[in-house]
Short mmCIF file of C-alpha atoms in Angstrom, two decimals:
data_model
loop_
_atom_site.label_atom_id
_atom_site.label_comp_id
_atom_site.label_asym_id
_atom_site.label_seq_id
_atom_site.Cartn_x
_atom_site.Cartn_y
_atom_site.Cartn_z
CA MET A 1 -6.59 3.52 -11.48
CA LYS A 2 -6.21 6.62 -13.84
CA THR A 3 -8.50 6.32 -17.08
CA LYS A 4 -8.59 8.57 -20.00
CA ILE A 5 -12.19 9.70 -20.06
CA ASN A 6 -13.97 8.79 -23.75
CA PHE A 7 -17.05 10.82 -24.75
CA LYS A 8 -17.30 9.49 -28.24
CA VAL A 9 -19.64 6.45 -26.91
CA SER A 10 -23.37 6.67 -27.08
CA VAL A 11 -24.08 6.93 -23.18
CA ASN A 12 -26.18 8.59 -21.11
CA TYR A 13 -23.68 10.86 -18.99
CA TYR A 14 -26.19 11.70 -16.08
CA GLN A 15 -26.49 7.60 -15.27
CA ILE A 16 -22.92 7.35 -15.41
CA ILE A 17 -22.33 9.56 -12.57
CA ILE A 18 -25.13 8.80 -10.71
CA TYR A 19 -23.84 4.90 -10.95
CA ILE A 20 -20.60 6.11 -10.07
CA LYS A 21 -21.87 8.24 -6.81
CA ASP A 22 -24.03 5.28 -5.66
CA PHE A 23 -21.08 2.89 -5.57
CA GLY A 24 -19.23 4.90 -3.21
CA ILE A 25 -16.51 6.08 -6.07
CA ILE A 26 -15.33 9.82 -6.25
CA ILE A 27 -13.87 11.15 -9.54
CA PHE A 28 -11.10 13.62 -9.14
CA PHE A 29 -11.64 15.86 -12.31
CA LYS A 30 -10.13 19.54 -13.02
CA ASP A 31 -11.92 21.69 -10.54
CA LYS A 32 -14.87 23.36 -13.16
CA ALA A 33 -15.39 19.61 -14.51
CA PHE A 34 -15.93 18.70 -10.57
CA LEU A 35 -18.41 21.22 -9.73
CA LEU A 36 -20.00 20.57 -12.84
CA ILE A 37 -20.80 16.91 -12.52
CA GLN A 38 -21.94 17.91 -8.67
CA LYS A 39 -23.92 20.27 -10.40
CA VAL A 40 -25.70 17.96 -12.38
CA ILE A 41 -26.05 15.14 -9.72
CA PHE A 42 -27.98 17.72 -7.75
CA GLN A 43 -30.22 18.47 -10.69
CA LYS A 44 -31.11 14.82 -11.47
CA GLU A 45 -31.68 14.17 -7.78
CA LEU A 46 -33.82 17.36 -8.01
CA PHE A 47 -35.71 16.08 -11.17
CA LYS A 48 -36.35 13.12 -9.39
CA LYS A 49 -38.17 14.36 -6.22
CA GLU A 50 -39.97 16.96 -8.10
CA ASN A 51 -41.36 14.78 -11.43
CA GLN A 52 -39.83 18.07 -13.72
CA LYS A 53 -39.13 17.56 -17.11
CA GLU A 54 -36.20 19.30 -19.24
CA SER A 55 -36.46 19.98 -22.79
CA VAL A 56 -34.42 18.22 -25.24
CA LEU A 57 -32.57 21.13 -26.32
CA GLN A 58 -31.85 21.76 -22.45
CA GLN A 59 -30.53 18.60 -22.11
CA LYS A 60 -28.22 18.61 -24.68
CA LYS A 61 -26.93 21.24 -23.70
CA LYS A 62 -25.82 20.39 -20.63
CA GLU A 63 -24.37 17.11 -21.87
CA GLU A 64 -22.33 19.22 -24.07
CA ASN A 65 -20.96 21.56 -21.40
CA LEU A 66 -20.08 18.51 -19.48
CA LYS A 67 -18.08 16.80 -22.63
CA GLU A 68 -16.29 20.01 -22.85
CA PHE A 69 -15.41 20.43 -19.66
CA CYS A 70 -13.91 17.11 -19.07
CA LYS A 71 -12.16 17.06 -22.34
CA ASN A 72 -8.39 15.21 -21.78
CA THR A 73 -9.15 14.83 -18.19
CA TYR A 74 -8.58 11.52 -16.27
CA ILE A 75 -10.43 10.11 -13.77
CA GLN A 76 -9.43 8.19 -10.53
CA PHE A 77 -11.22 5.82 -8.46
CA ILE A 78 -11.10 5.74 -4.97
CA PHE A 79 -13.38 3.31 -3.26
CA LYS A 80 -15.36 3.93 -0.09
CA ILE A 81 -14.32 7.39 -0.65
CA ASN A 82 -16.81 8.15 2.92
CA TYR A 83 -13.85 6.90 4.89
CA PHE A 84 -12.11 10.21 3.76
CA LYS A 85 -12.22 13.02 7.03
CA LYS A 86 -11.15 15.86 4.53
CA GLN A 87 -9.25 16.98 1.22
CA SER A 88 -6.93 19.67 1.21
CA LYS A 89 -7.58 22.78 -1.05
CA ASP A 90 -5.89 21.18 -3.95
CA GLY A 91 -7.96 17.76 -3.81
CA LEU A 92 -5.21 15.55 -2.08
CA LYS A 93 -6.38 12.90 0.02
CA ASN A 94 -6.51 13.30 3.76
CA GLY A 95 -7.71 10.88 6.95
CA TYR A 96 -8.78 7.49 6.33
CA GLY A 97 -9.45 5.88 2.80
CA GLU A 98 -9.07 3.14 0.13
CA GLU A 99 -7.10 2.95 -2.64
CA VAL A 100 -7.06 0.75 -5.66
CA SER A 101 -4.69 0.84 -8.63
CA SER A 102 -4.84 -0.78 -12.03
CA LYS A 103 -1.36 -2.22 -11.14
CA GLY A 104 -2.79 -4.81 -8.55
CA THR A 105 -2.41 -2.63 -5.54
CA GLN A 106 -4.46 -1.86 -2.44
CA TYR A 107 -4.17 0.27 0.38
CA LYS A 108 -6.31 0.84 3.25
CA GLY A 109 -5.20 3.30 5.77
CA ASN A 110 -4.14 7.12 6.33
CA PHE A 111 -3.44 9.65 3.96
CA ILE A 112 -1.78 12.75 4.62
CA ASN A 113 -1.60 15.24 1.59
CA GLY A 114 -2.29 12.02 -0.96
CA LYS A 115 0.26 10.36 0.40
CA MET A 116 0.13 6.90 2.96
CA ASN A 117 0.92 8.20 6.06
CA GLY A 118 0.50 6.77 9.62
CA GLU A 119 -1.40 3.26 9.95
CA GLY A 120 -2.33 1.08 6.66
CA GLN A 121 -2.41 -2.10 4.77
CA TYR A 122 -0.94 -2.26 1.43
CA THR A 123 -1.34 -5.38 -0.59
CA ILE A 124 0.28 -5.73 -4.32
CA LEU A 125 -1.32 -8.64 -5.86
CA ASN A 126 0.39 -12.08 -6.01
CA GLN A 127 3.38 -10.52 -3.84
CA TYR A 128 2.93 -9.60 -0.05
CA THR A 129 0.29 -8.01 2.57
CA TYR A 130 1.82 -5.20 4.71
CA ILE A 131 0.43 -3.78 7.69
CA GLY A 132 1.72 -1.32 9.77
CA ASN A 133 3.36 2.07 9.49
CA PHE A 134 3.82 4.48 6.83
CA LYS A 135 5.54 7.46 6.26
CA ASP A 136 5.43 9.94 3.40
CA GLY A 137 4.13 7.16 0.76
CA GLN A 138 7.00 4.44 2.19
CA ILE A 139 6.61 1.59 4.79
CA HIS A 140 8.18 3.06 7.68
CA GLY A 141 8.37 2.34 11.51
CA PHE A 142 7.16 -0.77 12.75
CA GLY A 143 4.99 -3.27 10.96
CA HIS A 144 4.37 -6.90 9.73
CA CYS A 145 4.97 -8.25 6.05
CA VAL A 146 3.38 -11.57 4.81
CA TRP A 147 4.87 -12.78 1.14
CA GLU A 148 2.89 -14.81 -1.27
CA ASN A 149 5.34 -17.81 -0.33
CA ASN A 150 4.34 -17.76 3.38
CA LYS A 151 7.78 -16.03 4.25
CA VAL A 152 7.16 -13.23 7.30
CA TYR A 153 8.65 -10.49 8.70
CA LYS A 154 7.64 -8.65 11.82
CA GLY A 155 9.90 -5.33 12.86
CA SER A 156 11.29 -1.96 12.01
CA TRP A 157 11.31 -0.60 8.25
CA GLU A 158 12.89 2.61 7.24
CA ASN A 159 11.88 3.57 3.40
CA ASN A 160 10.41 0.17 2.29
CA GLN A 161 13.11 -1.55 3.45
CA MET A 162 13.82 -4.02 6.48
CA MET A 163 15.96 -2.01 8.76
CA GLY A 164 16.72 -2.40 12.62
CA LYS A 165 15.16 -5.02 15.02
CA GLY A 166 12.80 -7.51 13.73
CA GLU A 167 12.52 -11.54 13.10
CA PHE A 168 12.02 -13.36 9.95
CA ILE A 169 10.31 -16.66 9.61
CA TRP A 170 10.82 -19.15 6.83
CA PRO A 171 7.93 -21.50 5.86
CA ASP A 172 9.34 -24.40 6.79
CA GLY A 173 9.96 -22.83 10.33
CA LYS A 174 13.52 -21.67 10.39
CA LYS A 175 13.55 -18.41 12.13
CA TYR A 176 16.14 -15.60 12.64
CA VAL A 177 16.03 -12.72 15.48
CA GLY A 178 18.26 -9.75 15.41
CA ASP A 179 19.42 -6.84 13.29
CA PHE A 180 18.53 -5.91 9.61
CA LEU A 181 20.20 -3.40 7.34
CA TYR A 182 19.11 -2.79 3.92
CA ASP A 183 16.77 -5.98 3.86
CA GLN A 184 19.50 -8.14 5.09
CA PHE A 185 20.62 -9.73 8.56
CA ASP A 186 23.45 -7.51 9.51
CA GLY A 187 24.55 -7.00 12.88
CA PHE A 188 24.21 -9.32 15.76
CA GLY A 189 21.35 -11.86 15.06
CA ILE A 190 20.05 -15.50 16.67
CA ILE A 191 18.91 -17.84 13.75
CA ASN A 192 17.27 -21.27 14.53
CA TRP A 193 17.40 -23.96 12.27
CA GLN A 194 14.55 -26.55 11.73
CA ASN A 195 16.97 -29.56 12.94
CA GLY A 196 17.21 -27.81 16.16
CA ASN A 197 20.64 -26.10 15.71
CA LYS A 198 21.33 -22.69 16.74
CA TYR A 199 23.52 -20.01 16.04
CA GLU A 200 24.10 -16.83 18.16
CA GLY A 201 26.57 -13.99 16.80
CA GLN A 202 27.65 -11.65 14.18
CA TRP A 203 26.14 -11.10 10.48
CA GLN A 204 26.96 -9.05 7.58
CA GLN A 205 25.40 -8.49 4.51
CA GLY A 206 22.94 -11.65 5.17
CA LYS A 207 25.99 -13.90 5.93
CA MET A 208 27.29 -15.28 9.21
CA HIS A 209 30.45 -12.84 9.85
CA GLY A 210 32.66 -11.95 12.68
CA LYS A 211 32.20 -13.89 16.14
CA GLY A 212 29.48 -15.88 16.75
CA LYS A 213 28.84 -19.87 18.12
CA ILE A 214 26.73 -22.72 17.21
CA LEU A 215 24.62 -24.70 19.71
CA THR A 216 23.72 -28.08 18.03
CA TYR A 217 20.20 -30.39 18.62
CA LYS A 218 22.95 -32.26 20.81
CA GLY A 219 24.23 -29.96 23.09
CA ASP A 220 27.80 -29.33 21.36
CA ILE A 221 28.73 -25.89 21.05
CA ILE A 222 31.14 -24.56 18.36
CA GLU A 223 32.51 -21.24 19.19
CA GLY A 224 34.73 -18.97 16.76
CA ILE A 225 34.79 -16.78 13.72
CA TRP A 226 33.15 -16.68 10.56
CA GLN A 227 33.72 -15.06 7.36
CA GLU A 228 31.02 -14.63 4.72
CA GLY A 229 29.11 -17.46 6.09
CA VAL A 230 32.16 -20.22 6.59
CA TYR A 231 33.66 -21.16 9.98
CA GLN A 232 37.27 -19.87 10.04
CA GLN A 233 38.90 -20.43 13.54
CA GLN A 234 38.28 -21.34 17.14
CA GLN A 235 37.97 -17.82 18.94
CA GLN A 236 40.65 -17.27 21.44
#
């Protein structure tokens, strides 16, 4: 979440900084501003310990300096920042951490140079939660996704799309196991319906397409060719 800093309101900047620090939130400012904030926090703590007092003019000067440095900059809240192992020279996040945005997204996991990489958990409010692997900020590798409507996918991903081998389960118990291409059933796959019927065979763009067979719950077998989900003829 990025928020423009407004210093026109009548507040105590020192208290705000200490408050944010105590709640485990880091602020990404421009270099000079961030260094000044660190200095202010240190001086504030020193003041508490030694019970020293600054003149009104000294305090006002520090506040004005802070206000000037932070003009037109933005802050980004990263919760539980203490989990980060390190940051690169340009301030990018590296290591394990948590990130929350104003758009309703939350990520818990590993960062490399500011991007989601490795294992993590990504949630979009009222949409889905994904647990698995990431690469360069995208869902990539093996992972498990649960949507708000209780649909579930477990399998391979590439660039935020279901790709490769996996299984998809509907809330009513229907289940597909097989190949995926660009978020659709594509290749060889098996689908089990809740009534006990089953289809084994080829798929294309989410539909039964090519050679396949249906095994009914009664034990009957319908084998042949399908085209865009419609049975065409018996296999020769």
